[in-house]
Amino acid sequence: MFLINRAFADSYMPPAATEIAERLDGLYGFLVISSLIASVLVIFGFIYFAWAYKRRSENDKTAYITHNNTLEFAWSFIPFVIFMVVFGWGWWIYKDMRTFSKDSLEIHVVGQKWNWNFMYKNGKETVEEMVVPVNTPVKVIITSKDVLHSFYVPAFRVKQDAVPGRYTAAGFTATKKGTFQVFCTEYCGDAHSAMLAKVRVVSVEEYEEWLKKGDPYEGMSLAEVGQKIYAQRCIACHNTSGEKKVGPGFQGLWMAKRQFAKGESVVADANYIRESIYNPQAKIVAGYENAYMTAFAGQLDDREVTGIIEFLKTLK
């Protein structure tokens, strides 16, 4: 039965990449199959009895029917047993999902409009990609900097709200190496659907080696650094063309005249771009009065901001 459930679940759900995901697929498959059997029995039973006992002439009289204690008990007790099995099965999985191993690898996850940040115990921080070792218990400690988000990895069957001002947690043990999609499943604003990230599952040896690498921009030019930051932090709200998205497009921005909502204007030089990154509410471009941008003060260092400036210079 379990193998049938697994095969049934794999046909319409993302391939399970954790042990908990496999168990959830088994439960979900059982629910679908048992519901299908119950529906067939009820619907076809209704059709059969309607046909078999329909009134065939004006002289037909309805027979006097009392009740059948055995039948009435059976159609109440059997569903009760099924419901209790599902309850116990679900509670068992939920308990294991919420019981974190003491030797779990802890990773802090921070959601904000509109990206995910991942912080490790050694101080390393990544954006839009979380790297974890295979077959290792992982505990993610989740929070939000602005509004309610929800951290969801379909292949892991892990979903947990990111709540501003408090911490929540979820756990998993990845059983397959590969790259798995992360979504935000709590509507959080205009670019909600673009709030994406990846979980990359590697061997323990690869993970240890990756963790030691201190410079994520090693061997990259400043413009390449800026392009990487754009892909991680800016792409949800800004295009590299002149097309309007949540915010204005970046093409031709460098040294262009910017007209602001309050009537003043300024040339988009390095000082303006730096201020717009660190304090975006200081000067709001006309037509974007209702748009919201995260302030990146304390999140991007001088090298990264300079890289963004150099990248914008290339978008002529």
Coordinates of C-alpha atoms in Angstrom, one line a residue, residues 100-271:
F100 CA 14.8 19.0 16.2
S101 CA 17.9 16.9 16.7
K102 CA 20.4 18.4 19.2
D103 CA 23.2 18.1 16.6
S104 CA 21.1 19.9 13.9
L105 CA 23.0 22.3 11.6
E106 CA 21.3 25.7 12.4
I107 CA 20.9 28.3 9.6
H108 CA 19.2 31.6 10.1
V109 CA 16.7 32.6 7.4
V110 CA 15.6 36.2 7.0
G111 CA 12.8 37.2 4.6
Q112 CA 12.3 40.7 3.4
K113 CA 10.8 42.4 0.3
W114 CA 11.7 40.6 -1.9
N115 CA 14.5 38.1 -1.2
W116 CA 15.8 35.5 1.3
N117 CA 19.0 35.9 3.3
F118 CA 20.8 32.9 4.9
M119 CA 23.3 33.2 7.7
Y120 CA 25.6 30.5 9.1
K121 CA 27.2 30.1 12.5
N122 CA 30.7 31.0 11.2
G123 CA 29.3 34.4 10.0
K124 CA 29.0 33.6 6.4
E125 CA 25.9 35.0 4.7
T126 CA 24.3 34.3 1.3
V127 CA 21.5 35.7 -0.6
E128 CA 19.0 33.7 -2.6
E129 CA 20.9 30.4 -2.1
M130 CA 21.1 28.2 1.0
V131 CA 23.7 25.4 0.9
V132 CA 23.3 22.4 3.1
P133 CA 25.0 18.9 3.4
V134 CA 23.1 15.8 2.4
N135 CA 21.8 13.4 5.0
T136 CA 22.4 16.0 7.8
P137 CA 19.7 17.3 10.1
V138 CA 19.1 21.0 9.4
K139 CA 17.2 23.4 11.6
V140 CA 16.2 26.7 9.9
I141 CA 15.4 29.6 12.3
I142 CA 13.2 32.0 10.4
T143 CA 12.2 35.7 10.8
S144 CA 11.2 38.7 8.7
K145 CA 12.4 42.3 8.5
D146 CA 9.2 43.8 7.3
V147 CA 5.9 41.9 6.6
L148 CA 4.7 38.4 6.9
H149 CA 6.4 35.9 4.5
S150 CA 6.4 32.1 4.3
F151 CA 9.4 29.9 3.6
Y152 CA 8.4 27.0 1.4
V153 CA 10.5 24.2 -0.2
P154 CA 8.0 22.0 -2.1
A155 CA 10.5 19.1 -2.6
F156 CA 11.1 19.0 1.2
R157 CA 7.4 19.5 2.1
V158 CA 8.6 22.2 4.5
K159 CA 6.6 25.4 4.9
Q160 CA 6.9 27.9 7.8
D161 CA 5.8 31.5 8.2
A162 CA 8.4 34.2 8.6
V163 CA 7.0 36.6 11.2
P164 CA 8.4 40.1 11.8
G165 CA 9.6 40.6 15.4
R166 CA 9.8 36.9 16.3
Y167 CA 11.5 33.6 15.4
T168 CA 9.9 30.4 14.0
A169 CA 11.7 27.2 13.1
A170 CA 11.4 24.2 10.8
G171 CA 13.6 21.2 10.2
F172 CA 14.5 18.8 7.5
T173 CA 17.1 16.2 6.5
A174 CA 17.8 16.3 2.7
T175 CA 18.2 12.8 1.3
K176 CA 19.1 13.8 -2.3
K177 CA 21.8 16.0 -3.7
G178 CA 20.7 18.7 -6.1
T179 CA 19.1 22.2 -6.3
F180 CA 15.6 22.8 -5.0
Q181 CA 13.3 25.8 -5.4
V182 CA 12.2 28.0 -2.5
F183 CA 9.0 30.1 -2.7
C184 CA 7.3 32.7 -0.6
T185 CA 3.8 31.4 -0.1
E186 CA 2.4 34.4 1.9
Y187 CA 1.4 37.4 -0.3
C188 CA 3.8 40.1 0.7
G189 CA 3.5 42.8 -2.0
D190 CA 3.9 43.5 -5.7
A191 CA 6.9 41.3 -6.2
H192 CA 5.7 38.4 -4.1
S193 CA 5.9 35.9 -6.9
A194 CA 9.5 36.9 -7.6
M195 CA 10.6 36.2 -4.0
L196 CA 12.6 33.1 -4.9
A197 CA 15.6 31.3 -3.7
K198 CA 17.4 27.9 -4.1
V199 CA 18.5 25.2 -1.6
R200 CA 21.6 23.5 -2.9
V201 CA 22.2 20.1 -1.3
V202 CA 25.8 18.9 -1.6
S203 CA 28.0 16.2 0.0
V204 CA 29.4 16.9 3.5
E205 CA 32.9 17.3 2.0
E206 CA 31.7 19.9 -0.5
Y207 CA 29.7 21.7 2.2
E208 CA 32.8 22.0 4.5
E209 CA 34.9 23.3 1.6
W210 CA 32.2 25.8 0.6
L211 CA 31.9 27.0 4.2
K212 CA 35.6 27.9 4.3
K213 CA 35.4 30.1 1.2
G214 CA 35.3 33.6 2.7
D215 CA 35.0 35.8 -0.4
P216 CA 31.9 35.2 -2.5
Y217 CA 33.2 37.6 -5.2
E218 CA 36.7 36.2 -5.6
G219 CA 38.1 36.8 -9.1
M220 CA 35.2 39.1 -10.1
S221 CA 35.4 42.6 -11.5
L222 CA 33.4 45.4 -9.7
A223 CA 30.9 45.3 -12.6
E224 CA 30.5 41.6 -12.2
V225 CA 30.0 42.0 -8.4
G226 CA 27.3 44.5 -9.2
Q227 CA 25.6 42.2 -11.7
K228 CA 25.6 39.4 -9.1
I229 CA 24.1 41.7 -6.5
Y230 CA 21.5 42.8 -9.1
A231 CA 20.5 39.2 -9.8
Q232 CA 20.2 38.5 -6.0
R233 CA 18.7 41.6 -4.6
C234 CA 17.3 43.9 -7.4
I235 CA 15.8 41.7 -10.2
A236 CA 12.4 41.3 -8.4
C237 CA 11.7 45.0 -8.7
H238 CA 13.9 46.4 -11.5
N239 CA 14.6 45.5 -15.1
T240 CA 17.9 46.0 -16.8
S241 CA 15.9 47.6 -19.7
G242 CA 13.9 50.8 -19.4
E243 CA 10.7 48.9 -18.8
K244 CA 8.8 49.8 -15.6
K245 CA 8.5 47.0 -13.1
V246 CA 7.8 47.6 -9.3
G247 CA 10.5 50.2 -9.6
P248 CA 12.1 52.0 -12.6
G249 CA 14.2 50.2 -15.1
F250 CA 18.0 50.6 -14.9
Q251 CA 18.9 51.0 -18.6
G252 CA 20.3 54.5 -19.2
L253 CA 20.0 55.4 -15.5
W254 CA 23.7 56.4 -15.0
M255 CA 24.1 60.2 -15.2
A256 CA 20.5 60.6 -16.4
K257 CA 18.3 63.4 -14.9
R258 CA 15.9 62.1 -12.3
Q259 CA 12.7 64.0 -11.6
F260 CA 11.3 63.5 -8.1
A261 CA 7.8 63.5 -6.7
K262 CA 8.3 66.7 -4.8
G263 CA 9.3 68.6 -7.9
E264 CA 13.1 68.7 -7.6
S265 CA 15.5 66.9 -9.8
V266 CA 19.1 65.6 -9.7
V267 CA 21.6 63.8 -12.0
A268 CA 21.9 60.0 -11.2
D269 CA 25.6 60.1 -10.2
A270 CA 27.4 57.8 -7.7
N271 CA 26.2 59.8 -4.7

